Amino acid sequence: MTSSSHGLAAPVQPSRIGLGVLLGLGASLAFATSGAFARPLLDAGWTPGGAVFWRVVGAAVLMLPIGLWVMRGRLREVVAEWRTITAFGALAVATAQLMYFAAVDRVSVGVALLLEYMAPVALVLLAWVRQRHAPSRLVLAGTLTSVLGLFCVLDLAGASLDPLGVLFGFLAMFGAAAYFVLGARPTRLHPLALPAFGLPVGAAVLGIAVLTGVLPYAAPLVDVSLMGASVPWWVPLAVVVLCATALAYGLGVAGIALMGERLSSFVSLSEVLFASLLAAIVLGELPTGLQLAGGGLIITGVVLIRAASGRAPAGLPTFVDELEAAESD
């Protein structure tokens, strides 16, 4: 995605948007594997903090050599983008993960997910405020339809609320929103460079949280039950590291760069659909009729947002863009 001289994102070509949607769906499917394959670890005594720490550390070890390879001979550009990389690791990786699990400790998983996945709505509202231009009817209709579908898929009947838990959920939403905004920011870095260098930053932040006791940690190295069989602990962890983290972040950032943060944030809602399907396959947890209907609404909302893409810039002006525009005037 490119920026105009006034800091607004230029319209993305339809073919690039289509490829971005495919990459975004692939990322959502990859992210969705985390729940089904992390569950055996949690059932065996791992804390969520232990699972997410090793998830990010493992992915960082895998992705860093890839980042060094794709940016070989251009490491000065990596150093020049250190603010974006640090923000990605601290916000999009560590904050999103830390605050989500902090929220789950006080509210139900459904409520925590709902709050985190309100990031697309937050981005639409932010664009409205920053650009001082109301979203189109298609965008508003897609937003409302997707949110309604999200409510149905998460099935929040009987959910309890805790003020601090809700606050943590909104902070997780902030981290998720940062993932889309930073991924869409114009840069000279290779698409794989941002997650490759950002994941180690996130791992370092999570490591500090573990060492200081902010993130409760336990990771017993025992056999776990997976799809009716007893397997070593590293089997489900390997799936989470390879698929749900390294592959997911790589595909996700590449897709965001093509779609822009608004459309990509709504495409990411498909993760809850894939998670439900994987839970049915791996864990035998079949979705309800209400959840299936919610899935249809989410898809409808994404289609409406996709139809609106290209009619107006999908991105948000960043502070850096605005400074550059002011200097050029």
Short mmCIF file of C-alpha atoms in Angstrom, two decimals:
data_model
loop_
_atom_site.label_atom_id
_atom_site.label_comp_id
_atom_site.label_asym_id
_atom_site.label_seq_id
_atom_site.Cartn_x
_atom_site.Cartn_y
_atom_site.Cartn_z
CA MET A 1 0.00 0.00 0.00
CA THR A 2 1.29 3.46 -0.86
CA SER A 3 0.74 6.90 0.61
CA SER A 4 -0.19 10.13 -1.10
CA SER A 5 1.53 13.42 -0.36
CA HIS A 6 -1.25 14.25 2.08
CA GLY A 7 -0.74 11.14 4.18
CA LEU A 8 -3.79 9.25 2.91
CA ALA A 9 -3.45 5.71 1.62
CA ALA A 10 -3.91 5.38 -2.13
CA PRO A 11 -6.59 2.98 -3.41
CA VAL A 12 -5.31 -0.56 -3.75
CA GLN A 13 -5.67 -2.37 -7.09
CA PRO A 14 -8.52 -4.95 -7.06
CA SER A 15 -6.17 -7.82 -7.98
CA ARG A 16 -3.90 -6.91 -5.06
CA ILE A 17 -6.90 -6.75 -2.72
CA GLY A 18 -8.01 -10.21 -3.87
CA LEU A 19 -4.57 -11.66 -3.18
CA GLY A 20 -4.55 -9.88 0.16
CA VAL A 21 -7.91 -11.44 1.09
CA LEU A 22 -6.56 -14.91 0.28
CA LEU A 23 -3.46 -14.27 2.39
CA GLY A 24 -5.65 -12.90 5.20
CA LEU A 25 -7.89 -15.97 5.14
CA GLY A 26 -4.81 -18.18 5.22
CA ALA A 27 -3.51 -16.23 8.22
CA SER A 28 -6.87 -16.55 10.00
CA LEU A 29 -6.89 -20.31 9.43
CA ALA A 30 -3.33 -20.53 10.74
CA PHE A 31 -4.10 -18.38 13.80
CA ALA A 32 -7.20 -20.51 14.48
CA THR A 33 -5.13 -23.65 15.02
CA SER A 34 -3.79 -22.21 18.28
CA GLY A 35 -6.92 -22.93 20.30
CA ALA A 36 -7.40 -26.56 19.28
CA PHE A 37 -3.72 -27.47 19.64
CA ALA A 38 -2.98 -25.41 22.74
CA ARG A 39 -5.91 -26.99 24.61
CA PRO A 40 -4.04 -30.31 25.24
CA LEU A 41 -1.15 -28.35 26.77
CA LEU A 42 -3.49 -26.39 29.04
CA ASP A 43 -5.26 -29.60 30.07
CA ALA A 44 -1.85 -31.08 30.98
CA GLY A 45 -1.05 -28.24 33.40
CA TRP A 46 0.46 -25.55 31.19
CA THR A 47 -0.62 -22.04 32.07
CA PRO A 48 -1.76 -19.79 29.20
CA GLY A 49 1.30 -17.66 29.95
CA GLY A 50 3.63 -20.63 29.54
CA ALA A 51 1.99 -21.63 26.27
CA VAL A 52 2.06 -18.15 24.76
CA PHE A 53 5.64 -17.50 25.90
CA TRP A 54 7.03 -20.59 24.19
CA ARG A 55 4.76 -20.02 21.22
CA VAL A 56 6.29 -16.60 20.58
CA VAL A 57 9.85 -17.66 21.47
CA GLY A 58 9.70 -20.63 19.10
CA ALA A 59 8.28 -18.52 16.27
CA ALA A 60 10.92 -15.83 16.87
CA VAL A 61 13.70 -18.43 16.58
CA LEU A 62 12.22 -19.63 13.29
CA MET A 63 11.45 -16.23 11.78
CA LEU A 64 14.59 -14.27 12.69
CA PRO A 65 16.90 -16.15 10.25
CA ILE A 66 14.27 -15.66 7.53
CA GLY A 67 14.20 -11.94 8.26
CA LEU A 68 17.98 -11.72 8.12
CA TRP A 69 17.97 -13.55 4.78
CA VAL A 70 15.25 -11.50 3.06
CA MET A 71 16.88 -8.25 4.28
CA ARG A 72 20.48 -9.33 3.56
CA GLY A 73 22.52 -6.35 2.49
CA ARG A 74 19.74 -4.02 3.65
CA LEU A 75 20.05 -4.21 7.42
CA ARG A 76 20.39 -0.43 7.60
CA GLU A 77 16.74 -0.25 6.51
CA VAL A 78 15.86 -2.57 9.41
CA VAL A 79 17.68 -0.29 11.84
CA ALA A 80 15.93 2.74 10.32
CA GLU A 81 12.55 1.09 10.99
CA TRP A 82 13.36 0.15 14.59
CA ARG A 83 10.45 2.17 15.98
CA THR A 84 7.90 0.31 13.84
CA ILE A 85 9.50 -3.07 14.61
CA THR A 86 9.62 -2.37 18.34
CA ALA A 87 6.02 -1.15 18.35
CA PHE A 88 4.91 -4.26 16.45
CA GLY A 89 6.61 -6.59 18.90
CA ALA A 90 5.50 -4.71 22.01
CA LEU A 91 1.92 -3.95 20.92
CA ALA A 92 0.82 -6.37 18.19
CA VAL A 93 2.50 -9.39 19.78
CA ALA A 94 3.13 -8.91 23.52
CA THR A 95 0.30 -6.53 24.50
CA ALA A 96 -2.34 -8.39 22.51
CA GLN A 97 -1.28 -11.72 24.05
CA LEU A 98 -0.72 -10.48 27.61
CA MET A 99 -3.94 -8.49 27.84
CA TYR A 100 -6.05 -11.24 26.27
CA PHE A 101 -4.94 -13.81 28.83
CA ALA A 102 -5.27 -11.25 31.62
CA ALA A 103 -8.87 -10.69 30.47
CA VAL A 104 -9.59 -14.43 30.31
CA ASP A 105 -8.51 -14.68 33.94
CA ARG A 106 -11.44 -12.41 34.92
CA VAL A 107 -14.11 -12.81 32.24
CA SER A 108 -15.22 -15.63 29.97
CA VAL A 109 -13.26 -16.54 26.85
CA GLY A 110 -16.21 -15.40 24.73
CA VAL A 111 -16.26 -11.92 26.27
CA ALA A 112 -12.47 -11.60 25.98
CA LEU A 113 -12.59 -12.58 22.31
CA LEU A 114 -15.47 -10.21 21.62
CA LEU A 115 -13.57 -7.28 23.12
CA GLU A 116 -10.35 -8.12 21.25
CA TYR A 117 -12.20 -8.59 17.96
CA MET A 118 -13.82 -5.18 18.27
CA ALA A 119 -10.57 -3.91 16.73
CA PRO A 120 -12.15 -3.64 13.24
CA VAL A 121 -14.89 -1.38 14.63
CA ALA A 122 -12.30 0.71 16.45
CA LEU A 123 -10.38 1.18 13.19
CA VAL A 124 -13.52 2.30 11.34
CA LEU A 125 -14.27 4.84 14.09
CA LEU A 126 -10.66 6.01 14.15
CA ALA A 127 -10.69 6.53 10.39
CA TRP A 128 -13.94 8.50 10.77
CA VAL A 129 -12.36 10.79 13.37
CA ARG A 130 -8.94 11.17 11.73
CA GLN A 131 -10.16 11.69 8.16
CA ARG A 132 -13.27 13.67 9.19
CA HIS A 133 -15.21 11.73 6.59
CA ALA A 134 -18.08 9.39 7.41
CA PRO A 135 -17.64 5.78 6.22
CA SER A 136 -19.79 4.70 3.30
CA ARG A 137 -23.08 2.91 3.86
CA LEU A 138 -21.48 -0.33 2.71
CA VAL A 139 -18.75 -0.01 5.34
CA LEU A 140 -21.24 0.76 8.10
CA ALA A 141 -23.53 -2.07 7.00
CA GLY A 142 -20.60 -4.50 6.84
CA THR A 143 -19.38 -3.39 10.26
CA LEU A 144 -22.76 -3.90 11.95
CA THR A 145 -23.35 -7.22 10.19
CA SER A 146 -19.94 -8.59 11.14
CA VAL A 147 -20.28 -7.52 14.78
CA LEU A 148 -23.71 -9.15 15.01
CA GLY A 149 -22.23 -12.32 13.54
CA LEU A 150 -19.39 -12.20 16.05
CA PHE A 151 -21.90 -12.03 18.91
CA CYS A 152 -23.66 -15.11 17.52
CA VAL A 153 -20.50 -17.16 16.96
CA LEU A 154 -19.13 -16.44 20.43
CA ASP A 155 -22.53 -17.23 22.02
CA LEU A 156 -22.24 -14.96 25.08
CA ALA A 157 -25.39 -16.18 26.87
CA GLY A 158 -24.88 -16.01 30.64
CA ALA A 159 -21.47 -14.34 30.37
CA SER A 160 -20.35 -12.38 33.44
CA LEU A 161 -18.49 -9.07 33.37
CA ASP A 162 -15.66 -7.84 35.57
CA PRO A 163 -14.57 -4.18 35.19
CA LEU A 164 -10.85 -4.96 35.27
CA GLY A 165 -11.32 -7.90 32.93
CA VAL A 166 -13.18 -5.66 30.48
CA LEU A 167 -10.33 -3.13 30.67
CA PHE A 168 -7.82 -5.86 29.87
CA GLY A 169 -10.02 -6.93 26.95
CA PHE A 170 -10.00 -3.41 25.52
CA LEU A 171 -6.21 -3.29 25.89
CA ALA A 172 -6.05 -6.55 23.93
CA MET A 173 -8.21 -4.83 21.29
CA PHE A 174 -5.66 -1.99 21.21
CA GLY A 175 -2.88 -4.52 20.57
CA ALA A 176 -4.91 -6.16 17.80
CA ALA A 177 -5.63 -2.78 16.18
CA ALA A 178 -1.90 -1.96 16.31
CA TYR A 179 -1.24 -5.21 14.41
CA PHE A 180 -3.36 -4.01 11.48
CA VAL A 181 -2.21 -0.38 11.52
CA LEU A 182 1.50 -1.22 11.74
CA GLY A 183 1.17 -3.97 9.15
CA ALA A 184 -0.43 -1.52 6.70
CA ARG A 185 2.07 1.29 7.27
CA PRO A 186 4.10 2.05 4.11
CA THR A 187 7.62 0.68 4.50
CA ARG A 188 10.64 -0.43 2.47
CA LEU A 189 10.94 -3.60 4.53
CA HIS A 190 10.18 -7.01 3.05
CA PRO A 191 6.70 -8.20 4.22
CA LEU A 192 8.32 -10.99 6.26
CA ALA A 193 10.74 -8.60 7.97
CA LEU A 194 8.20 -7.01 10.31
CA PRO A 195 7.13 -10.28 12.00
CA ALA A 196 10.66 -11.71 11.73
CA PHE A 197 12.18 -8.86 13.75
CA GLY A 198 9.04 -7.99 15.73
CA LEU A 199 8.49 -11.45 17.22
CA PRO A 200 11.84 -11.43 19.09
CA VAL A 201 10.82 -8.10 20.61
CA GLY A 202 7.51 -9.61 21.69
CA ALA A 203 9.33 -12.66 23.11
CA ALA A 204 11.60 -10.37 25.15
CA VAL A 205 8.62 -8.45 26.57
CA LEU A 206 6.81 -11.69 27.44
CA GLY A 207 10.02 -13.04 29.01
CA ILE A 208 10.22 -10.00 31.28
CA ALA A 209 6.55 -10.51 32.20
CA VAL A 210 7.29 -14.14 33.14
CA LEU A 211 10.42 -13.28 35.16
CA THR A 212 8.62 -10.54 37.11
CA GLY A 213 5.61 -12.76 37.80
CA VAL A 214 3.20 -10.58 35.82
CA LEU A 215 2.53 -13.56 33.55
CA PRO A 216 1.84 -16.78 35.54
CA TYR A 217 4.08 -19.52 34.14
CA ALA A 218 3.98 -23.32 34.18
CA ALA A 219 5.02 -25.69 31.38
CA PRO A 220 5.36 -29.33 32.54
CA LEU A 221 7.15 -31.47 29.93
CA VAL A 222 4.68 -34.37 29.99
CA ASP A 223 2.78 -36.38 27.41
CA VAL A 224 -0.57 -34.88 26.41
CA SER A 225 -3.78 -36.20 24.87
CA LEU A 226 -4.32 -35.10 21.25
CA MET A 227 -7.17 -36.45 19.09
CA GLY A 228 -7.47 -39.56 21.25
CA ALA A 229 -3.76 -40.37 21.29
CA SER A 230 -0.99 -39.74 23.82
CA VAL A 231 1.77 -37.62 22.27
CA PRO A 232 4.82 -35.73 23.58
CA TRP A 233 4.21 -32.12 24.68
CA TRP A 234 6.26 -30.75 21.80
CA VAL A 235 3.87 -32.12 19.13
CA PRO A 236 0.97 -29.70 19.74
CA LEU A 237 3.45 -26.94 20.63
CA ALA A 238 5.18 -27.42 17.27
CA VAL A 239 1.86 -26.93 15.46
CA VAL A 240 1.18 -23.77 17.48
CA VAL A 241 4.68 -22.39 16.82
CA LEU A 242 4.93 -23.30 13.13
CA CYS A 243 1.36 -22.74 12.01
CA ALA A 244 -0.46 -20.54 14.52
CA THR A 245 2.41 -18.10 15.01
CA ALA A 246 5.22 -18.07 12.42
CA LEU A 247 3.05 -18.86 9.37
CA ALA A 248 0.10 -16.84 10.68
CA TYR A 249 2.07 -13.65 11.30
CA GLY A 250 3.93 -14.00 8.00
CA LEU A 251 0.77 -14.42 5.92
CA GLY A 252 -1.12 -11.87 7.99
CA VAL A 253 1.34 -8.99 7.58
CA ALA A 254 1.71 -9.72 3.85
CA GLY A 255 -2.08 -9.64 3.47
CA ILE A 256 -2.45 -6.42 5.46
CA ALA A 257 0.09 -4.69 3.21
CA LEU A 258 -2.13 -5.50 0.21
CA MET A 259 -5.58 -4.89 1.73
CA GLY A 260 -5.03 -2.04 4.17
CA GLU A 261 -5.92 -2.25 7.86
CA ARG A 262 -9.69 -1.75 7.51
CA LEU A 263 -10.51 -4.65 5.21
CA SER A 264 -7.85 -6.93 6.72
CA SER A 265 -9.25 -6.40 10.21
CA PHE A 266 -12.67 -7.63 9.08
CA VAL A 267 -11.20 -10.57 7.14
CA SER A 268 -9.48 -11.55 10.40
CA LEU A 269 -12.90 -12.20 11.95
CA SER A 270 -12.93 -15.42 9.91
CA GLU A 271 -10.54 -16.75 12.56
CA VAL A 272 -13.46 -17.41 14.90
CA LEU A 273 -15.15 -19.46 12.15
CA PHE A 274 -12.03 -21.50 11.46
CA ALA A 275 -11.51 -21.97 15.20
CA SER A 276 -15.02 -23.41 15.52
CA LEU A 277 -14.45 -25.79 12.61
CA LEU A 278 -11.08 -26.93 13.97
CA ALA A 279 -12.59 -27.43 17.43
CA ALA A 280 -15.19 -29.69 15.83
CA ILE A 281 -12.51 -31.70 14.00
CA VAL A 282 -9.79 -31.87 16.66
CA LEU A 283 -11.79 -31.63 19.89
CA GLY A 284 -15.21 -32.88 18.78
CA GLU A 285 -16.93 -29.62 19.80
CA LEU A 286 -19.68 -29.16 17.21
CA PRO A 287 -20.91 -25.60 16.48
CA THR A 288 -24.53 -24.71 17.26
CA GLY A 289 -27.07 -23.41 14.79
CA LEU A 290 -26.66 -19.90 16.19
CA GLN A 291 -22.91 -20.08 15.65
CA LEU A 292 -23.38 -21.23 12.06
CA ALA A 293 -25.77 -18.33 11.44
CA GLY A 294 -23.23 -15.98 12.99
CA GLY A 295 -20.61 -17.31 10.62
CA GLY A 296 -22.85 -16.44 7.70
CA LEU A 297 -23.27 -12.90 9.02
CA ILE A 298 -19.52 -12.42 9.41
CA ILE A 299 -18.95 -13.56 5.84
CA THR A 300 -21.69 -11.20 4.64
CA GLY A 301 -20.11 -8.31 6.51
CA VAL A 302 -16.69 -9.02 5.00
CA VAL A 303 -18.22 -9.13 1.52
CA LEU A 304 -19.80 -5.72 2.09
CA ILE A 305 -16.51 -4.26 3.34
CA ARG A 306 -14.72 -5.81 0.34
CA ALA A 307 -17.28 -4.22 -2.01
CA ALA A 308 -16.53 -0.84 -0.46
CA SER A 309 -12.75 -1.23 -0.88
CA GLY A 310 -11.29 0.74 -3.76
CA ARG A 311 -14.01 3.39 -3.62
CA ALA A 312 -12.09 5.26 -0.94
CA PRO A 313 -8.69 4.90 0.72
CA ALA A 314 -8.70 1.95 3.08
CA GLY A 315 -5.88 3.16 5.30
CA LEU A 316 -5.42 5.68 8.06
CA PRO A 317 -2.97 8.57 7.87
CA THR A 318 -0.11 7.91 10.27
CA PHE A 319 1.53 10.57 12.40
CA VAL A 320 4.75 10.18 10.42
CA ASP A 321 2.86 10.69 7.14
CA GLU A 322 1.28 13.87 8.48
CA LEU A 323 4.66 15.28 9.56
CA GLU A 324 6.12 14.57 6.11
CA ALA A 325 3.12 16.21 4.43
CA ALA A 326 3.45 19.29 6.66
CA GLU A 327 7.15 19.61 5.88
CA SER A 328 6.49 19.43 2.13
CA ASP A 329 3.85 22.23 2.22
#
